[in-house]
PDB file of C-alpha atoms in Angstrom:
ATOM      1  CA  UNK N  10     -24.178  49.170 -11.664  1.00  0.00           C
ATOM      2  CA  UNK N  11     -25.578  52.747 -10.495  1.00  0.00           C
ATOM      3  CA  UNK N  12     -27.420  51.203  -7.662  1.00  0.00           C
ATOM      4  CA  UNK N  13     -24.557  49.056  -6.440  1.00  0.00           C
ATOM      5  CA  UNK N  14     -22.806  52.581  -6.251  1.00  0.00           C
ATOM      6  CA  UNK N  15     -25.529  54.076  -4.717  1.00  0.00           C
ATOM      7  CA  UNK N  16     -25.391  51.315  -1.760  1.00  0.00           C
ATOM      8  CA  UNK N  17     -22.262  51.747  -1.410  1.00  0.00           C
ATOM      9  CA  UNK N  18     -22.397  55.540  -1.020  1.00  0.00           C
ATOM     10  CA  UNK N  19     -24.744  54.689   1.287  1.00  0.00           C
ATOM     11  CA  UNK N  20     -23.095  52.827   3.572  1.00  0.00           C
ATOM     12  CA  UNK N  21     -19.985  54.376   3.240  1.00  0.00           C
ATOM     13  CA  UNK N  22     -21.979  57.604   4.554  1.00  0.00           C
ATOM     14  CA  UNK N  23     -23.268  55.893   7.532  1.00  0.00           C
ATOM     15  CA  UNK N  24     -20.006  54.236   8.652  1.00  0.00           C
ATOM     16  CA  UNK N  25     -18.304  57.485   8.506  1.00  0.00           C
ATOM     17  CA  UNK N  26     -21.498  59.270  10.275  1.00  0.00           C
ATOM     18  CA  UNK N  27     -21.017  56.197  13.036  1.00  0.00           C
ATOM     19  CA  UNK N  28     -17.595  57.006  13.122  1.00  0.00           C
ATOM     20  CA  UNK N  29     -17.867  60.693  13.806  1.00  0.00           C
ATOM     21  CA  UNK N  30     -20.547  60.105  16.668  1.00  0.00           C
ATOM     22  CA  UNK N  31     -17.783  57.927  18.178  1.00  0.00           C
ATOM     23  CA  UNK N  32     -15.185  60.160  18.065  1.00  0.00           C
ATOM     24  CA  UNK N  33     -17.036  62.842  19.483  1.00  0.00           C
ATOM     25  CA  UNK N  34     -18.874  61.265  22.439  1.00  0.00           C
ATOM     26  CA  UNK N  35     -17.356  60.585  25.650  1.00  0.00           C
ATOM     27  CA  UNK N  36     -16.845  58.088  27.517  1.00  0.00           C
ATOM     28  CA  UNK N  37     -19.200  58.473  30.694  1.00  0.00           C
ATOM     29  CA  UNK N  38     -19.777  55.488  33.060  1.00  0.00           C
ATOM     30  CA  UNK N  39     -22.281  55.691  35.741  1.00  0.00           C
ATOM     31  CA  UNK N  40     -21.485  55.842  39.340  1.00  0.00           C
ATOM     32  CA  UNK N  41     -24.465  55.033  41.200  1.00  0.00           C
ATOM     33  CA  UNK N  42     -25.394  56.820  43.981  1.00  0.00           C
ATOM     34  CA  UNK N  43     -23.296  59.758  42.449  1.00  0.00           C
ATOM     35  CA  UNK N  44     -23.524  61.264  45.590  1.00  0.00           C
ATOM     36  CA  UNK N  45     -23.146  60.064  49.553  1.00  0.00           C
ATOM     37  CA  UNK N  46     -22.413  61.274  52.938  1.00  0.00           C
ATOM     38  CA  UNK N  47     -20.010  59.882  55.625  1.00  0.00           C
ATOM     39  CA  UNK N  48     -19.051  61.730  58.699  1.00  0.00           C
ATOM     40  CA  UNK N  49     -14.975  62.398  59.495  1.00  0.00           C
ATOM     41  CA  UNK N  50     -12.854  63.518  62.401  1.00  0.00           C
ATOM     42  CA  UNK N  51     -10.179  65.561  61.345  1.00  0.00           C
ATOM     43  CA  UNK N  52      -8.580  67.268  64.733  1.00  0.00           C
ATOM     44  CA  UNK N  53      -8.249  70.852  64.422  1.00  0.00           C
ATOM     45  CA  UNK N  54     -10.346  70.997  61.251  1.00  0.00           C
ATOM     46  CA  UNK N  55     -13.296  69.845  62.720  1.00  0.00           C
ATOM     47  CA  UNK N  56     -15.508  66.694  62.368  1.00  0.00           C
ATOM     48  CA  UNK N  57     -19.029  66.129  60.695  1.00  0.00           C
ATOM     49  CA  UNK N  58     -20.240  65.231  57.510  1.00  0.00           C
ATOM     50  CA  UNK N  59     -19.037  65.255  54.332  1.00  0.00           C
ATOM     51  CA  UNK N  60     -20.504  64.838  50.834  1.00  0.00           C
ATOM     52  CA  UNK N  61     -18.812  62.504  48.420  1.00  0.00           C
ATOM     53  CA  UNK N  62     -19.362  62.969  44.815  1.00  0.00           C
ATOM     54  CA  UNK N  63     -18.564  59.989  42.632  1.00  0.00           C
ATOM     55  CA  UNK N  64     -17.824  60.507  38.590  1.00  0.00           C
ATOM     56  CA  UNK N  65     -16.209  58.065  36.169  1.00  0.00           C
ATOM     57  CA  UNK N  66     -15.634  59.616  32.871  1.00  0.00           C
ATOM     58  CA  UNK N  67     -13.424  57.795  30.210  1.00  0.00           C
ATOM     59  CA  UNK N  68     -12.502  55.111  32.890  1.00  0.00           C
ATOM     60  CA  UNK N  69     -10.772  57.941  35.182  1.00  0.00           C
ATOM     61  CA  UNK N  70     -12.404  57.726  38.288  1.00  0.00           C
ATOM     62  CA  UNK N  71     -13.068  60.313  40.933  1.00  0.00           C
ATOM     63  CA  UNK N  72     -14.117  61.337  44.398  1.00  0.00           C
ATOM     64  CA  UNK N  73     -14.363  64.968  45.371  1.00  0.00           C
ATOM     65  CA  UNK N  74     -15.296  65.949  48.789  1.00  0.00           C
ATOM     66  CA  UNK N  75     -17.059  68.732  50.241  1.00  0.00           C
ATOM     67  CA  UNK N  76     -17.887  69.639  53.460  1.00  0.00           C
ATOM     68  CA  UNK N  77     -19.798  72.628  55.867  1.00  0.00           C
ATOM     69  CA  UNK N  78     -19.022  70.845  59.152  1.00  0.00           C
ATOM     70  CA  UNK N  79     -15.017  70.815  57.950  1.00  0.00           C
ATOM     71  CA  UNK N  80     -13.323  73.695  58.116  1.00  0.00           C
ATOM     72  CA  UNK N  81     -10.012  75.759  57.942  1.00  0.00           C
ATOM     73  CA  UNK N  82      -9.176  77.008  61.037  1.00  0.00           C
ATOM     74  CA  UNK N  83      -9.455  80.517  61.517  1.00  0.00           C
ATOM     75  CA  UNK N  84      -6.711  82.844  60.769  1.00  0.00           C
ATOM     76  CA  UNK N  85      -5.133  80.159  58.157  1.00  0.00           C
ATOM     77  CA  UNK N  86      -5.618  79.984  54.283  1.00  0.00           C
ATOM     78  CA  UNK N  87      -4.814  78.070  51.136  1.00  0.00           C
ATOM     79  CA  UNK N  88      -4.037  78.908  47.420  1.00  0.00           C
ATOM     80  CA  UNK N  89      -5.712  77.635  44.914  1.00  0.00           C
ATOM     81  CA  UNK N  90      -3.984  74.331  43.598  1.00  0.00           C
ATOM     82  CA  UNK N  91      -1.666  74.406  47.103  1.00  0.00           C
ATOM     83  CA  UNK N  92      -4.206  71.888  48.926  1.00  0.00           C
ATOM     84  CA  UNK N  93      -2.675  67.804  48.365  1.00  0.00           C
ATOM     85  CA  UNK N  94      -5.420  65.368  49.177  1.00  0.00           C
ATOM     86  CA  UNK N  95      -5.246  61.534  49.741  1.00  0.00           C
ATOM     87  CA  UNK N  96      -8.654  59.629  50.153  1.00  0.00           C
ATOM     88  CA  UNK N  97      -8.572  55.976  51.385  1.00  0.00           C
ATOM     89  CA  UNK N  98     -11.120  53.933  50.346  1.00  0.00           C
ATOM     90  CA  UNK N  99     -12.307  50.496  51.221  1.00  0.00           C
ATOM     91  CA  UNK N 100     -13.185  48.170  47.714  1.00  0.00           C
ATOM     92  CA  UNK N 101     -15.182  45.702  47.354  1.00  0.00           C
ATOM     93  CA  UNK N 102     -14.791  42.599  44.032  1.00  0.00           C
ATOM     94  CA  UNK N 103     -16.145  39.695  43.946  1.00  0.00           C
ATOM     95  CA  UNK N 104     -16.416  39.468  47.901  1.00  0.00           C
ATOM     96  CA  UNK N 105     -13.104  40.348  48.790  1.00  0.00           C
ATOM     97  CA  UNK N 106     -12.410  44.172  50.412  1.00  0.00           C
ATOM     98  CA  UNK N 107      -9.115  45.933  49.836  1.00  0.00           C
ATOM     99  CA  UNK N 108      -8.287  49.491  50.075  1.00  0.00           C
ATOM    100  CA  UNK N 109      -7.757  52.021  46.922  1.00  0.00           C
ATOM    101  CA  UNK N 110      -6.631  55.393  46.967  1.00  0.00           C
ATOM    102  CA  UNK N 111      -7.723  58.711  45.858  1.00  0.00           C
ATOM    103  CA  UNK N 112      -5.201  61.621  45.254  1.00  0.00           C
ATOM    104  CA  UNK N 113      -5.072  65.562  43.872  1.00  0.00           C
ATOM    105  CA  UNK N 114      -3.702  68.299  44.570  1.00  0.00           C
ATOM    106  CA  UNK N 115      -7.191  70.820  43.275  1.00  0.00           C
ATOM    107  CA  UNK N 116      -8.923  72.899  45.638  1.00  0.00           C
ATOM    108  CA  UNK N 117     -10.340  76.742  45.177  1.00  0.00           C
ATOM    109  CA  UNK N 118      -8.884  79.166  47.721  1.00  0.00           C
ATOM    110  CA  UNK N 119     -10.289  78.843  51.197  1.00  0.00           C
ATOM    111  CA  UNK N 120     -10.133  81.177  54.314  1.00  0.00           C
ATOM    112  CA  UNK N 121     -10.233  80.356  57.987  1.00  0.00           C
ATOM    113  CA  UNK N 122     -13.665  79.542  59.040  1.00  0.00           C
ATOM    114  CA  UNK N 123     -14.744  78.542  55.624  1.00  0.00           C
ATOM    115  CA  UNK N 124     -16.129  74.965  54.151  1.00  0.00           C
ATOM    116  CA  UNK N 125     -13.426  72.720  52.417  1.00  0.00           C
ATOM    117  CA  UNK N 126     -13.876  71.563  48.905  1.00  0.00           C
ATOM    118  CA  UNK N 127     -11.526  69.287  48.223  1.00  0.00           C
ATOM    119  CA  UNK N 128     -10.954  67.773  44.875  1.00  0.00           C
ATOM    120  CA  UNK N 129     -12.117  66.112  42.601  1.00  0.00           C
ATOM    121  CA  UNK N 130      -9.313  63.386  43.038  1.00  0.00           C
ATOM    122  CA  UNK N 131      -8.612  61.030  40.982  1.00  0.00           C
ATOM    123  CA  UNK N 132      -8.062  57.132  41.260  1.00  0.00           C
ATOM    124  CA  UNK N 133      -4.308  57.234  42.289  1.00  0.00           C
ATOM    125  CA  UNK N 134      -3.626  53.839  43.666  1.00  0.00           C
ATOM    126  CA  UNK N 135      -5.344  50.397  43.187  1.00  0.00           C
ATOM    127  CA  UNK N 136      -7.869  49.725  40.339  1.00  0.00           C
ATOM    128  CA  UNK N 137     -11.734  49.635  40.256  1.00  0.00           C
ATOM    129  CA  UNK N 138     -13.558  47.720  37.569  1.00  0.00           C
ATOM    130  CA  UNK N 139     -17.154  48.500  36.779  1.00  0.00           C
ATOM    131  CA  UNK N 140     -19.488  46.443  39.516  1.00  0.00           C
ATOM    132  CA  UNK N 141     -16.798  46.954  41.788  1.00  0.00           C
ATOM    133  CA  UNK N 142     -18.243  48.668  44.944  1.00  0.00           C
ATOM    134  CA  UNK N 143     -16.066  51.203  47.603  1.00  0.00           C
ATOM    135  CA  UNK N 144     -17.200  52.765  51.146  1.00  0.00           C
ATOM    136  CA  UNK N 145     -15.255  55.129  53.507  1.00  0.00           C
ATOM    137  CA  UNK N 146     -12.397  53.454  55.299  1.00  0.00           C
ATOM    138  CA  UNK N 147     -13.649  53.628  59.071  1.00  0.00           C
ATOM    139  CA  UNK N 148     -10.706  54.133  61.678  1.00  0.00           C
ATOM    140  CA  UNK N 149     -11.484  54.042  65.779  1.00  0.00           C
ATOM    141  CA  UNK N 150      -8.829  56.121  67.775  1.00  0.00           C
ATOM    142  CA  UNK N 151      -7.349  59.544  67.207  1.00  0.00           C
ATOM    143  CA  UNK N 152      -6.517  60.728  63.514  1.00  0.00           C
ATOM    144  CA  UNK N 153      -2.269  60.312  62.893  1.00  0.00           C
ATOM    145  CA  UNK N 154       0.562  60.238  60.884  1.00  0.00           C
ATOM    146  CA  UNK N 155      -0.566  56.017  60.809  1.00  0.00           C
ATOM    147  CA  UNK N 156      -3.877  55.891  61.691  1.00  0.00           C
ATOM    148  CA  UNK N 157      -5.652  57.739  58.388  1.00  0.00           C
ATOM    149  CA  UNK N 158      -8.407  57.759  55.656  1.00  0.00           C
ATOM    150  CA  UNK N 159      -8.033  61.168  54.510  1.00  0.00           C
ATOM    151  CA  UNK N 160      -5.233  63.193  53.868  1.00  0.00           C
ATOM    152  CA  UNK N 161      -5.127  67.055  53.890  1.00  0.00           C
ATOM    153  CA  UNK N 162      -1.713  68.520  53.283  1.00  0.00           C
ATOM    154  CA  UNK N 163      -1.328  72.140  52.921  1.00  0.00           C
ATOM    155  CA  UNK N 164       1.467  74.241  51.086  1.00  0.00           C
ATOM    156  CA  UNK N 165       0.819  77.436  50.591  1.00  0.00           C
ATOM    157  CA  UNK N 166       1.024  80.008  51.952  1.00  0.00           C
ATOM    158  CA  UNK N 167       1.636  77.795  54.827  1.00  0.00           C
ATOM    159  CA  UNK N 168       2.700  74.291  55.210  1.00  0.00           C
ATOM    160  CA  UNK N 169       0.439  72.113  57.499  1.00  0.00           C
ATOM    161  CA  UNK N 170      -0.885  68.307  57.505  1.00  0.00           C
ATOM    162  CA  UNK N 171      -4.119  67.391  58.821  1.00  0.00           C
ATOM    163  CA  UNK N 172      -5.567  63.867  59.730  1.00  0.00           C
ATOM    164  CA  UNK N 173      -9.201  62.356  59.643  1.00  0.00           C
ATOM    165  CA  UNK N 174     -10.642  59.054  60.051  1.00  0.00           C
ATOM    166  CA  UNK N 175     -13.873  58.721  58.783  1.00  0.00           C
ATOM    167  CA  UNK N 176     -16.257  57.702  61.540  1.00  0.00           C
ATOM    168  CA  UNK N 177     -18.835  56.384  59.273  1.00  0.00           C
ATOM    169  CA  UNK N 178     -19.468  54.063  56.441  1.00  0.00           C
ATOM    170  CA  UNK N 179     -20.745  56.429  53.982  1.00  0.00           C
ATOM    171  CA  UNK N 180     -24.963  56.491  53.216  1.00  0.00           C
ATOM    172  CA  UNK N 181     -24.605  54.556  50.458  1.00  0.00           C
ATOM    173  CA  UNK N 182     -21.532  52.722  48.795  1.00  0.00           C
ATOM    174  CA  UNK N 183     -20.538  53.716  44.852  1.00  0.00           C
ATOM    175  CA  UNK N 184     -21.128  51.100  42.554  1.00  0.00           C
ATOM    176  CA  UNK N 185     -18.649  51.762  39.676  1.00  0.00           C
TER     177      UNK N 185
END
């Protein structure tokens, strides 16, 4: 009788050290590269290359982008928070590509002249499953109101959109 007890103390202490572990980790699905580069136009802002940085953490996935060669122009600025970002992306499942979306509105405060950070944004439209694969949405032609794969829209302290097609397929597409 004692050692049935003591087995079942046992056990009963392991399921409820399991169960703590559980509760207490995260999440956290690998993106792989976590990193890559593409290169975008975007007008006014500049074009070069960009760094995209891939992170999937309690199935909410996200892209944040960062980039030297994009910049605000001089004599403009931007609030924390007051920077809305849309990132079009081109999926790949099971052989068939379709575009996703990737949308935020996070960004530290930037000057004229300085680097954009832009992000991260998260998964806003579409779905990615894990295996699933996405890559930069390459556009030919001038950057417009219809011809887009990323987004900048500005609010404060002034109000400004901004254009880019990415020129590039990026160095190496995220497998989620």
């Amino acid at each position: 009788m004692a050692r049935s007890r003591l087995v079942g103390l046992a056990v009963l202490g392991t399921v409820g050290a399991v169960t703590a572990t559980l509760a207490l980790s995260t999440s956290s699905f690998a993106v792989a590269p976590a990193t890559a580069t593409a290169t975008y136009d975007c007008g006014t802002w500049g074009s070069g290359l960009g760094t995209l940085t891939a992170t999937d953490t309690g199935g909410v996935k996200k892209i944040k982008l960062t980039s030297t060669a994009i910049t605000m122009p001089v004599g403009s600025s931007a609030n924390p928070n007051s920077i809305t970002t849309t990132l079009k992306v081109n999926k790949t499942a099971g052989g068939v590509t379709s575009e996703v979306q990737f949308s935020a509105k996070l960004n530290p405060a930037m000057s004229g002249g300085n680097p954009i950070t832009l992000g991260p944004l998260s998964l806003s439209s579409g779905t990615i499953a894990t295996g699933n694969t996405t890559n930069s949405l390459v556009l030919t032609g001038t950057p417009s109101a219809t011809n887009w794969s990323l987004k900048i829209v500005t609010s404060s302290p002034t109000v400004a959109t901004v254009y880019c097609t990415a020129t590039t397929t990026q160095s190496s597409a995220f497998t989620w």
